[in-house]
mmCIF file with all atom_site columns, C-alpha atoms in Angstrom:
data_model
loop_
_atom_site.group_PDB
_atom_site.id
_atom_site.type_symbol
_atom_site.label_atom_id
_atom_site.label_alt_id
_atom_site.label_comp_id
_atom_site.label_asym_id
_atom_site.label_entity_id
_atom_site.label_seq_id
_atom_site.pdbx_PDB_ins_code
_atom_site.Cartn_x
_atom_site.Cartn_y
_atom_site.Cartn_z
_atom_site.occupancy
_atom_site.B_iso_or_equiv
_atom_site.pdbx_formal_charge
_atom_site.auth_seq_id
_atom_site.auth_comp_id
_atom_site.auth_asym_id
_atom_site.auth_atom_id
_atom_site.pdbx_PDB_model_num
ATOM 1   C CA . UNK A 1 1   ? 99.196  112.405 -73.903  1.00 98.00 ? 1   UNK A CA 1
ATOM 2   C CA . UNK A 1 2   ? 95.984  114.151 -74.931  1.00 98.00 ? 2   UNK A CA 1
ATOM 3   C CA . UNK A 1 3   ? 95.720  117.791 -73.887  1.00 98.00 ? 3   UNK A CA 1
ATOM 4   C CA . UNK A 1 4   ? 92.285  119.363 -73.757  1.00 98.00 ? 4   UNK A CA 1
ATOM 5   C CA . UNK A 1 5   ? 91.056  115.879 -72.926  1.00 98.00 ? 5   UNK A CA 1
ATOM 6   C CA . UNK A 1 6   ? 87.810  117.074 -71.329  1.00 97.00 ? 6   UNK A CA 1
ATOM 7   C CA . UNK A 1 7   ? 86.708  119.025 -74.411  1.00 96.00 ? 7   UNK A CA 1
ATOM 8   C CA . UNK A 1 8   ? 84.369  117.974 -77.176  1.00 96.00 ? 8   UNK A CA 1
ATOM 9   C CA . UNK A 1 9   ? 87.137  116.779 -79.470  1.00 97.00 ? 9   UNK A CA 1
ATOM 10  C CA . UNK A 1 10  ? 89.613  115.717 -76.804  1.00 98.00 ? 10  UNK A CA 1
ATOM 11  C CA . UNK A 1 11  ? 87.208  113.463 -74.912  1.00 98.00 ? 11  UNK A CA 1
ATOM 12  C CA . UNK A 1 12  ? 86.114  111.659 -78.066  1.00 98.00 ? 12  UNK A CA 1
ATOM 13  C CA . UNK A 1 13  ? 89.739  111.315 -79.156  1.00 98.00 ? 13  UNK A CA 1
ATOM 14  C CA . UNK A 1 14  ? 90.612  109.693 -75.825  1.00 98.00 ? 14  UNK A CA 1
ATOM 15  C CA . UNK A 1 15  ? 87.790  107.190 -76.305  1.00 98.00 ? 15  UNK A CA 1
ATOM 16  C CA . UNK A 1 16  ? 88.906  106.237 -79.810  1.00 98.00 ? 16  UNK A CA 1
ATOM 17  C CA . UNK A 1 17  ? 92.583  105.940 -78.878  1.00 98.00 ? 17  UNK A CA 1
ATOM 18  C CA . UNK A 1 18  ? 91.782  103.648 -75.965  1.00 98.00 ? 18  UNK A CA 1
ATOM 19  C CA . UNK A 1 19  ? 89.475  101.565 -78.133  1.00 97.00 ? 19  UNK A CA 1
ATOM 20  C CA . UNK A 1 20  ? 92.369  101.294 -80.618  1.00 97.00 ? 20  UNK A CA 1
ATOM 21  C CA . UNK A 1 21  ? 94.741  99.917  -78.000  1.00 97.00 ? 21  UNK A CA 1
ATOM 22  C CA . UNK A 1 22  ? 96.616  103.045 -76.934  1.00 97.00 ? 22  UNK A CA 1
ATOM 23  C CA . UNK A 1 23  ? 97.423  103.811 -73.320  1.00 98.00 ? 23  UNK A CA 1
ATOM 24  C CA . UNK A 1 24  ? 96.307  107.404 -72.884  1.00 98.00 ? 24  UNK A CA 1
ATOM 25  C CA . UNK A 1 25  ? 97.285  110.044 -70.329  1.00 98.00 ? 25  UNK A CA 1
ATOM 26  C CA . UNK A 1 26  ? 94.818  112.932 -70.102  1.00 98.00 ? 26  UNK A CA 1
ATOM 27  C CA . UNK A 1 27  ? 95.524  116.584 -69.325  1.00 98.00 ? 27  UNK A CA 1
ATOM 28  C CA . UNK A 1 28  ? 93.145  119.507 -68.947  1.00 98.00 ? 28  UNK A CA 1
ATOM 29  C CA . UNK A 1 29  ? 92.496  122.324 -66.525  1.00 96.00 ? 29  UNK A CA 1
ATOM 30  C CA . UNK A 1 30  ? 89.963  120.080 -64.770  1.00 96.00 ? 30  UNK A CA 1
ATOM 31  C CA . UNK A 1 31  ? 88.424  116.627 -65.114  1.00 96.00 ? 31  UNK A CA 1
ATOM 32  C CA . UNK A 1 32  ? 91.628  114.892 -66.271  1.00 97.00 ? 32  UNK A CA 1
ATOM 33  C CA . UNK A 1 33  ? 94.295  112.625 -64.828  1.00 98.00 ? 33  UNK A CA 1
ATOM 34  C CA . UNK A 1 34  ? 96.594  115.647 -64.871  1.00 98.00 ? 34  UNK A CA 1
ATOM 35  C CA . UNK A 1 35  ? 94.790  118.867 -64.000  1.00 98.00 ? 35  UNK A CA 1
ATOM 36  C CA . UNK A 1 36  ? 97.132  121.633 -65.150  1.00 97.00 ? 36  UNK A CA 1
ATOM 37  C CA . UNK A 1 37  ? 97.325  124.786 -67.221  1.00 97.00 ? 37  UNK A CA 1
ATOM 38  C CA . UNK A 1 38  ? 99.226  124.826 -70.508  1.00 98.00 ? 38  UNK A CA 1
ATOM 39  C CA . UNK A 1 39  ? 100.829 128.113 -69.438  1.00 98.00 ? 39  UNK A CA 1
ATOM 40  C CA . UNK A 1 40  ? 102.671 126.255 -66.646  1.00 98.00 ? 40  UNK A CA 1
ATOM 41  C CA . UNK A 1 41  ? 105.760 124.869 -68.385  1.00 98.00 ? 41  UNK A CA 1
ATOM 42  C CA . UNK A 1 42  ? 106.840 122.722 -65.442  1.00 98.00 ? 42  UNK A CA 1
ATOM 43  C CA . UNK A 1 43  ? 103.428 121.030 -65.415  1.00 98.00 ? 43  UNK A CA 1
ATOM 44  C CA . UNK A 1 44  ? 103.560 120.465 -69.179  1.00 98.00 ? 44  UNK A CA 1
ATOM 45  C CA . UNK A 1 45  ? 107.082 119.058 -68.873  1.00 98.00 ? 45  UNK A CA 1
ATOM 46  C CA . UNK A 1 46  ? 105.912 116.571 -66.249  1.00 98.00 ? 46  UNK A CA 1
ATOM 47  C CA . UNK A 1 47  ? 102.805 115.604 -68.246  1.00 98.00 ? 47  UNK A CA 1
ATOM 48  C CA . UNK A 1 48  ? 104.838 114.820 -71.357  1.00 98.00 ? 48  UNK A CA 1
ATOM 49  C CA . UNK A 1 49  ? 107.426 112.719 -69.512  1.00 98.00 ? 49  UNK A CA 1
ATOM 50  C CA . UNK A 1 50  ? 107.224 109.066 -70.559  1.00 97.00 ? 50  UNK A CA 1
ATOM 51  C CA . UNK A 1 51  ? 104.779 109.295 -73.465  1.00 98.00 ? 51  UNK A CA 1
ATOM 52  C CA . UNK A 1 52  ? 105.475 108.371 -77.092  1.00 97.00 ? 52  UNK A CA 1
ATOM 53  C CA . UNK A 1 53  ? 103.342 111.044 -78.760  1.00 98.00 ? 53  UNK A CA 1
ATOM 54  C CA . UNK A 1 54  ? 101.134 114.023 -77.969  1.00 98.00 ? 54  UNK A CA 1
ATOM 55  C CA . UNK A 1 55  ? 97.697  114.957 -79.270  1.00 98.00 ? 55  UNK A CA 1
ATOM 56  C CA . UNK A 1 56  ? 97.462  118.659 -78.507  1.00 98.00 ? 56  UNK A CA 1
ATOM 57  C CA . UNK A 1 57  ? 93.800  119.655 -78.447  1.00 98.00 ? 57  UNK A CA 1
ATOM 58  C CA . UNK A 1 58  ? 94.024  122.013 -75.482  1.00 97.00 ? 58  UNK A CA 1
ATOM 59  C CA . UNK A 1 59  ? 93.071  125.600 -76.389  1.00 97.00 ? 59  UNK A CA 1
ATOM 60  C CA . UNK A 1 60  ? 90.528  128.355 -76.065  1.00 95.00 ? 60  UNK A CA 1
ATOM 61  C CA . UNK A 1 61  ? 88.380  127.190 -79.020  1.00 92.00 ? 61  UNK A CA 1
ATOM 62  C CA . UNK A 1 62  ? 87.089  130.503 -80.380  1.00 90.00 ? 62  UNK A CA 1
ATOM 63  C CA . UNK A 1 63  ? 87.369  134.253 -80.040  1.00 89.00 ? 63  UNK A CA 1
ATOM 64  C CA . UNK A 1 64  ? 86.649  135.162 -76.455  1.00 82.00 ? 64  UNK A CA 1
ATOM 65  C CA . UNK A 1 65  ? 85.785  138.845 -76.284  1.00 75.00 ? 65  UNK A CA 1
ATOM 66  C CA . UNK A 1 66  ? 87.552  140.700 -73.515  1.00 80.00 ? 66  UNK A CA 1
ATOM 67  C CA . UNK A 1 67  ? 89.996  137.873 -72.854  1.00 92.00 ? 67  UNK A CA 1
ATOM 68  C CA . UNK A 1 68  ? 92.359  138.187 -75.798  1.00 95.00 ? 68  UNK A CA 1
ATOM 69  C CA . UNK A 1 69  ? 95.495  138.106 -73.620  1.00 96.00 ? 69  UNK A CA 1
ATOM 70  C CA . UNK A 1 70  ? 94.451  134.847 -71.952  1.00 96.00 ? 70  UNK A CA 1
ATOM 71  C CA . UNK A 1 71  ? 93.467  133.349 -75.318  1.00 96.00 ? 71  UNK A CA 1
ATOM 72  C CA . UNK A 1 72  ? 96.875  134.133 -76.800  1.00 97.00 ? 72  UNK A CA 1
ATOM 73  C CA . UNK A 1 73  ? 98.732  132.891 -73.732  1.00 97.00 ? 73  UNK A CA 1
ATOM 74  C CA . UNK A 1 74  ? 96.947  129.539 -73.693  1.00 97.00 ? 74  UNK A CA 1
ATOM 75  C CA . UNK A 1 75  ? 96.814  128.946 -77.442  1.00 98.00 ? 75  UNK A CA 1
ATOM 76  C CA . UNK A 1 76  ? 100.254 130.240 -78.411  1.00 98.00 ? 76  UNK A CA 1
ATOM 77  C CA . UNK A 1 77  ? 102.484 129.974 -75.340  1.00 98.00 ? 77  UNK A CA 1
ATOM 78  C CA . UNK A 1 78  ? 100.748 126.711 -74.396  1.00 98.00 ? 78  UNK A CA 1
ATOM 79  C CA . UNK A 1 79  ? 101.510 125.253 -77.820  1.00 98.00 ? 79  UNK A CA 1
ATOM 80  C CA . UNK A 1 80  ? 105.132 126.368 -77.566  1.00 98.00 ? 80  UNK A CA 1
ATOM 81  C CA . UNK A 1 81  ? 105.345 124.689 -74.164  1.00 98.00 ? 81  UNK A CA 1
ATOM 82  C CA . UNK A 1 82  ? 104.064 121.406 -75.600  1.00 98.00 ? 82  UNK A CA 1
ATOM 83  C CA . UNK A 1 83  ? 106.629 121.380 -78.386  1.00 98.00 ? 83  UNK A CA 1
ATOM 84  C CA . UNK A 1 84  ? 109.478 122.467 -76.110  1.00 98.00 ? 84  UNK A CA 1
ATOM 85  C CA . UNK A 1 85  ? 108.607 119.752 -73.584  1.00 98.00 ? 85  UNK A CA 1
ATOM 86  C CA . UNK A 1 86  ? 108.605 117.175 -76.368  1.00 98.00 ? 86  UNK A CA 1
ATOM 87  C CA . UNK A 1 87  ? 112.106 118.273 -77.339  1.00 98.00 ? 87  UNK A CA 1
ATOM 88  C CA . UNK A 1 88  ? 113.211 117.918 -73.718  1.00 98.00 ? 88  UNK A CA 1
ATOM 89  C CA . UNK A 1 89  ? 111.871 114.352 -73.531  1.00 98.00 ? 89  UNK A CA 1
ATOM 90  C CA . UNK A 1 90  ? 112.819 113.209 -77.024  1.00 97.00 ? 90  UNK A CA 1
ATOM 91  C CA . UNK A 1 91  ? 109.245 112.893 -78.297  1.00 97.00 ? 91  UNK A CA 1
ATOM 92  C CA . UNK A 1 92  ? 109.055 113.241 -82.058  1.00 96.00 ? 92  UNK A CA 1
ATOM 93  C CA . UNK A 1 93  ? 105.351 112.959 -82.942  1.00 97.00 ? 93  UNK A CA 1
ATOM 94  C CA . UNK A 1 94  ? 102.706 115.603 -82.237  1.00 98.00 ? 94  UNK A CA 1
ATOM 95  C CA . UNK A 1 95  ? 99.190  115.933 -83.623  1.00 98.00 ? 95  UNK A CA 1
ATOM 96  C CA . UNK A 1 96  ? 98.260  119.580 -83.020  1.00 98.00 ? 96  UNK A CA 1
ATOM 97  C CA . UNK A 1 97  ? 94.836  121.092 -83.540  1.00 98.00 ? 97  UNK A CA 1
ATOM 98  C CA . UNK A 1 98  ? 94.861  124.188 -85.682  1.00 97.00 ? 98  UNK A CA 1
ATOM 99  C CA . UNK A 1 99  ? 91.678  125.400 -87.369  1.00 94.00 ? 99  UNK A CA 1
ATOM 100 C CA . UNK A 1 100 ? 90.390  126.533 -90.728  1.00 90.00 ? 100 UNK A CA 1
ATOM 101 C CA . UNK A 1 101 ? 90.358  129.904 -88.956  1.00 90.00 ? 101 UNK A CA 1
ATOM 102 C CA . UNK A 1 102 ? 94.154  130.001 -89.346  1.00 92.00 ? 102 UNK A CA 1
ATOM 103 C CA . UNK A 1 103 ? 93.500  130.870 -93.002  1.00 88.00 ? 103 UNK A CA 1
ATOM 104 C CA . UNK A 1 104 ? 91.957  134.224 -92.055  1.00 84.00 ? 104 UNK A CA 1
ATOM 105 C CA . UNK A 1 105 ? 88.812  134.041 -94.175  1.00 76.00 ? 105 UNK A CA 1
ATOM 106 C CA . UNK A 1 106 ? 85.994  132.883 -91.939  1.00 72.00 ? 106 UNK A CA 1
ATOM 107 C CA . UNK A 1 107 ? 83.841  134.297 -89.139  1.00 62.00 ? 107 UNK A CA 1
ATOM 108 C CA . UNK A 1 108 ? 85.043  137.846 -88.312  1.00 57.00 ? 108 UNK A CA 1
ATOM 109 C CA . UNK A 1 109 ? 88.112  137.652 -90.512  1.00 52.00 ? 109 UNK A CA 1
ATOM 110 C CA . UNK A 1 110 ? 88.372  138.418 -94.217  1.00 56.00 ? 110 UNK A CA 1
ATOM 111 C CA . UNK A 1 111 ? 85.794  137.815 -96.896  1.00 63.00 ? 111 UNK A CA 1
ATOM 112 C CA . UNK A 1 112 ? 85.893  134.660 -98.969  1.00 67.00 ? 112 UNK A CA 1
ATOM 113 C CA . UNK A 1 113 ? 86.103  135.737 -102.611 1.00 68.00 ? 113 UNK A CA 1
ATOM 114 C CA . UNK A 1 114 ? 85.475  132.491 -104.480 1.00 72.00 ? 114 UNK A CA 1
ATOM 115 C CA . UNK A 1 115 ? 85.066  128.719 -104.221 1.00 76.00 ? 115 UNK A CA 1
ATOM 116 C CA . UNK A 1 116 ? 86.834  126.360 -104.231 1.00 79.00 ? 116 UNK A CA 1
ATOM 117 C CA . UNK A 1 117 ? 89.089  127.858 -101.594 1.00 76.00 ? 117 UNK A CA 1
ATOM 118 C CA . UNK A 1 118 ? 92.794  126.988 -101.323 1.00 77.00 ? 118 UNK A CA 1
ATOM 119 C CA . UNK A 1 119 ? 95.945  127.884 -99.406  1.00 78.00 ? 119 UNK A CA 1
ATOM 120 C CA . UNK A 1 120 ? 96.812  130.376 -102.122 1.00 77.00 ? 120 UNK A CA 1
ATOM 121 C CA . UNK A 1 121 ? 93.941  132.583 -100.893 1.00 75.00 ? 121 UNK A CA 1
ATOM 122 C CA . UNK A 1 122 ? 95.033  132.769 -97.244  1.00 78.00 ? 122 UNK A CA 1
ATOM 123 C CA . UNK A 1 123 ? 94.574  136.228 -95.719  1.00 80.00 ? 123 UNK A CA 1
ATOM 124 C CA . UNK A 1 124 ? 96.275  137.778 -92.670  1.00 85.00 ? 124 UNK A CA 1
ATOM 125 C CA . UNK A 1 125 ? 94.541  136.808 -89.419  1.00 89.00 ? 125 UNK A CA 1
ATOM 126 C CA . UNK A 1 126 ? 91.581  139.026 -88.613  1.00 87.00 ? 126 UNK A CA 1
ATOM 127 C CA . UNK A 1 127 ? 90.871  138.009 -85.001  1.00 91.00 ? 127 UNK A CA 1
ATOM 128 C CA . UNK A 1 128 ? 92.955  136.941 -81.987  1.00 94.00 ? 128 UNK A CA 1
ATOM 129 C CA . UNK A 1 129 ? 91.782  133.339 -82.376  1.00 94.00 ? 129 UNK A CA 1
ATOM 130 C CA . UNK A 1 130 ? 92.777  133.264 -86.037  1.00 93.00 ? 130 UNK A CA 1
ATOM 131 C CA . UNK A 1 131 ? 96.150  134.756 -85.115  1.00 95.00 ? 131 UNK A CA 1
ATOM 132 C CA . UNK A 1 132 ? 96.678  132.165 -82.373  1.00 97.00 ? 132 UNK A CA 1
ATOM 133 C CA . UNK A 1 133 ? 96.010  129.262 -84.725  1.00 96.00 ? 133 UNK A CA 1
ATOM 134 C CA . UNK A 1 134 ? 98.183  130.751 -87.453  1.00 95.00 ? 134 UNK A CA 1
ATOM 135 C CA . UNK A 1 135 ? 101.017 131.118 -84.946  1.00 97.00 ? 135 UNK A CA 1
ATOM 136 C CA . UNK A 1 136 ? 100.453 127.569 -83.694  1.00 98.00 ? 136 UNK A CA 1
ATOM 137 C CA . UNK A 1 137 ? 101.128 126.244 -87.187  1.00 97.00 ? 137 UNK A CA 1
ATOM 138 C CA . UNK A 1 138 ? 104.289 128.368 -87.362  1.00 97.00 ? 138 UNK A CA 1
ATOM 139 C CA . UNK A 1 139 ? 105.429 126.875 -84.057  1.00 98.00 ? 139 UNK A CA 1
ATOM 140 C CA . UNK A 1 140 ? 105.000 123.386 -85.493  1.00 98.00 ? 140 UNK A CA 1
ATOM 141 C CA . UNK A 1 141 ? 106.988 124.322 -88.598  1.00 98.00 ? 141 UNK A CA 1
ATOM 142 C CA . UNK A 1 142 ? 109.770 125.830 -86.480  1.00 98.00 ? 142 UNK A CA 1
ATOM 143 C CA . UNK A 1 143 ? 110.134 122.741 -84.292  1.00 98.00 ? 143 UNK A CA 1
ATOM 144 C CA . UNK A 1 144 ? 110.136 120.472 -87.340  1.00 98.00 ? 144 UNK A CA 1
ATOM 145 C CA . UNK A 1 145 ? 112.921 122.435 -89.000  1.00 98.00 ? 145 UNK A CA 1
ATOM 146 C CA . UNK A 1 146 ? 114.992 122.949 -85.840  1.00 98.00 ? 146 UNK A CA 1
ATOM 147 C CA . UNK A 1 147 ? 114.394 119.678 -83.991  1.00 98.00 ? 147 UNK A CA 1
ATOM 148 C CA . UNK A 1 148 ? 112.892 117.269 -86.518  1.00 97.00 ? 148 UNK A CA 1
ATOM 149 C CA . UNK A 1 149 ? 109.607 116.851 -84.628  1.00 97.00 ? 149 UNK A CA 1
ATOM 150 C CA . UNK A 1 150 ? 107.102 115.252 -86.967  1.00 96.00 ? 150 UNK A CA 1
ATOM 151 C CA . UNK A 1 151 ? 103.831 117.078 -86.479  1.00 96.00 ? 151 UNK A CA 1
ATOM 152 C CA . UNK A 1 152 ? 100.466 117.317 -88.124  1.00 96.00 ? 152 UNK A CA 1
ATOM 153 C CA . UNK A 1 153 ? 98.394  120.497 -87.844  1.00 96.00 ? 153 UNK A CA 1
ATOM 154 C CA . UNK A 1 154 ? 94.770  119.527 -88.341  1.00 97.00 ? 154 UNK A CA 1
ATOM 155 C CA . UNK A 1 155 ? 92.534  122.344 -89.649  1.00 94.00 ? 155 UNK A CA 1
ATOM 156 C CA . UNK A 1 156 ? 88.964  121.239 -89.024  1.00 95.00 ? 156 UNK A CA 1
ATOM 157 C CA . UNK A 1 157 ? 86.028  123.374 -90.028  1.00 91.00 ? 157 UNK A CA 1
ATOM 158 C CA . UNK A 1 158 ? 83.055  123.438 -87.623  1.00 89.00 ? 158 UNK A CA 1
ATOM 159 C CA . UNK A 1 159 ? 83.206  120.142 -85.722  1.00 94.00 ? 159 UNK A CA 1
ATOM 160 C CA . UNK A 1 160 ? 79.727  118.636 -85.533  1.00 91.00 ? 160 UNK A CA 1
ATOM 161 C CA . UNK A 1 161 ? 78.581  116.208 -82.847  1.00 91.00 ? 161 UNK A CA 1
ATOM 162 C CA . UNK A 1 162 ? 75.518  114.014 -83.086  1.00 88.00 ? 162 UNK A CA 1
ATOM 163 C CA . UNK A 1 163 ? 73.466  116.555 -81.087  1.00 88.00 ? 163 UNK A CA 1
ATOM 164 C CA . UNK A 1 164 ? 73.940  119.194 -83.772  1.00 85.00 ? 164 UNK A CA 1
ATOM 165 C CA . UNK A 1 165 ? 72.238  117.484 -86.679  1.00 81.00 ? 165 UNK A CA 1
ATOM 166 C CA . UNK A 1 166 ? 68.578  117.506 -85.656  1.00 81.00 ? 166 UNK A CA 1
ATOM 167 C CA . UNK A 1 167 ? 68.364  121.288 -84.963  1.00 79.00 ? 167 UNK A CA 1
ATOM 168 C CA . UNK A 1 168 ? 69.852  121.951 -88.400  1.00 77.00 ? 168 UNK A CA 1
ATOM 169 C CA . UNK A 1 169 ? 66.822  120.444 -90.126  1.00 77.00 ? 169 UNK A CA 1
ATOM 170 C CA . UNK A 1 170 ? 63.725  122.282 -91.302  1.00 76.00 ? 170 UNK A CA 1
ATOM 171 C CA . UNK A 1 171 ? 60.262  121.030 -90.394  1.00 75.00 ? 171 UNK A CA 1
ATOM 172 C CA . UNK A 1 172 ? 60.356  119.097 -93.689  1.00 78.00 ? 172 UNK A CA 1
ATOM 173 C CA . UNK A 1 173 ? 63.510  117.302 -92.531  1.00 75.00 ? 173 UNK A CA 1
ATOM 174 C CA . UNK A 1 174 ? 65.832  119.044 -94.965  1.00 76.00 ? 174 UNK A CA 1
ATOM 175 C CA . UNK A 1 175 ? 69.056  120.822 -94.060  1.00 75.00 ? 175 UNK A CA 1
ATOM 176 C CA . UNK A 1 176 ? 68.307  124.411 -93.052  1.00 76.00 ? 176 UNK A CA 1
ATOM 177 C CA . UNK A 1 177 ? 69.978  126.750 -95.599  1.00 74.00 ? 177 UNK A CA 1
ATOM 178 C CA . UNK A 1 178 ? 71.119  129.334 -93.030  1.00 75.00 ? 178 UNK A CA 1
ATOM 179 C CA . UNK A 1 179 ? 72.760  127.169 -90.350  1.00 76.00 ? 179 UNK A CA 1
ATOM 180 C CA . UNK A 1 180 ? 76.363  127.541 -91.565  1.00 74.00 ? 180 UNK A CA 1
ATOM 181 C CA . UNK A 1 181 ? 76.316  130.515 -93.917  1.00 72.00 ? 181 UNK A CA 1
ATOM 182 C CA . UNK A 1 182 ? 79.073  132.455 -92.110  1.00 70.00 ? 182 UNK A CA 1
ATOM 183 C CA . UNK A 1 183 ? 81.442  129.489 -92.483  1.00 71.00 ? 183 UNK A CA 1
ATOM 184 C CA . UNK A 1 184 ? 80.401  128.566 -96.041  1.00 76.00 ? 184 UNK A CA 1
ATOM 185 C CA . UNK A 1 185 ? 78.200  125.697 -94.807  1.00 79.00 ? 185 UNK A CA 1
ATOM 186 C CA . UNK A 1 186 ? 81.277  123.644 -93.946  1.00 84.00 ? 186 UNK A CA 1
ATOM 187 C CA . UNK A 1 187 ? 81.341  121.078 -91.145  1.00 89.00 ? 187 UNK A CA 1
ATOM 188 C CA . UNK A 1 188 ? 83.073  117.821 -90.261  1.00 94.00 ? 188 UNK A CA 1
ATOM 189 C CA . UNK A 1 189 ? 81.787  115.078 -87.994  1.00 95.00 ? 189 UNK A CA 1
ATOM 190 C CA . UNK A 1 190 ? 83.729  114.661 -84.744  1.00 97.00 ? 190 UNK A CA 1
ATOM 191 C CA . UNK A 1 191 ? 84.150  110.935 -85.475  1.00 97.00 ? 191 UNK A CA 1
ATOM 192 C CA . UNK A 1 192 ? 86.029  111.774 -88.666  1.00 98.00 ? 192 UNK A CA 1
ATOM 193 C CA . UNK A 1 193 ? 88.194  114.299 -86.814  1.00 98.00 ? 193 UNK A CA 1
ATOM 194 C CA . UNK A 1 194 ? 89.156  111.638 -84.261  1.00 98.00 ? 194 UNK A CA 1
ATOM 195 C CA . UNK A 1 195 ? 89.889  109.200 -87.071  1.00 97.00 ? 195 UNK A CA 1
ATOM 196 C CA . UNK A 1 196 ? 92.255  111.799 -88.581  1.00 98.00 ? 196 UNK A CA 1
ATOM 197 C CA . UNK A 1 197 ? 94.087  111.943 -85.244  1.00 98.00 ? 197 UNK A CA 1
ATOM 198 C CA . UNK A 1 198 ? 94.459  108.176 -85.201  1.00 97.00 ? 198 UNK A CA 1
ATOM 199 C CA . UNK A 1 199 ? 95.834  108.175 -88.746  1.00 96.00 ? 199 UNK A CA 1
ATOM 200 C CA . UNK A 1 200 ? 98.160  111.068 -87.972  1.00 96.00 ? 200 UNK A CA 1
ATOM 201 C CA . UNK A 1 201 ? 99.797  109.100 -85.181  1.00 95.00 ? 201 UNK A CA 1
ATOM 202 C CA . UNK A 1 202 ? 100.939 106.419 -87.608  1.00 89.00 ? 202 UNK A CA 1
ATOM 203 C CA . UNK A 1 203 ? 101.246 108.162 -90.995  1.00 86.00 ? 203 UNK A CA 1
#
């Protein structure tokens, strides 16, 4: 099962998994085989039934001003629903999308003090989105310790698609120095993110 299967990461993940021989069931609020909301536990329970693993990419993908309650409900309660449904159906492998934002030091969170950056420098979440991703990782840890669910929390930085690269260049064809300043110029190509999902399913 791939949740968030209509999104930028989810849709590309579905493509790669199918190309790699997996049978994939898709779930999203629209445009999927199963159109459902992660907040609906009965729908999540039905979606998970009969699969061997879950790639959980469904989420509100950034801070959404004025909609903090909905963001937390989808990102946190939705993640709990996925893990709880996997327990109910005996599924023991989940690849869950967290974010570098869970570390509390990018965008509108804390200030990065030095590079290289490591887990030892993690700050408390500074935005609802950061909090939701931090809590999502805690949910994964809880279900591993309590139920033995093997799960990987991927923490991508800005996920770049092919369409992003050309606008980032100056007229001389060089990388523009300002494009990623607020996130320390970090990005990862979506193809590498999908490859990490594939590896996480078998590692």
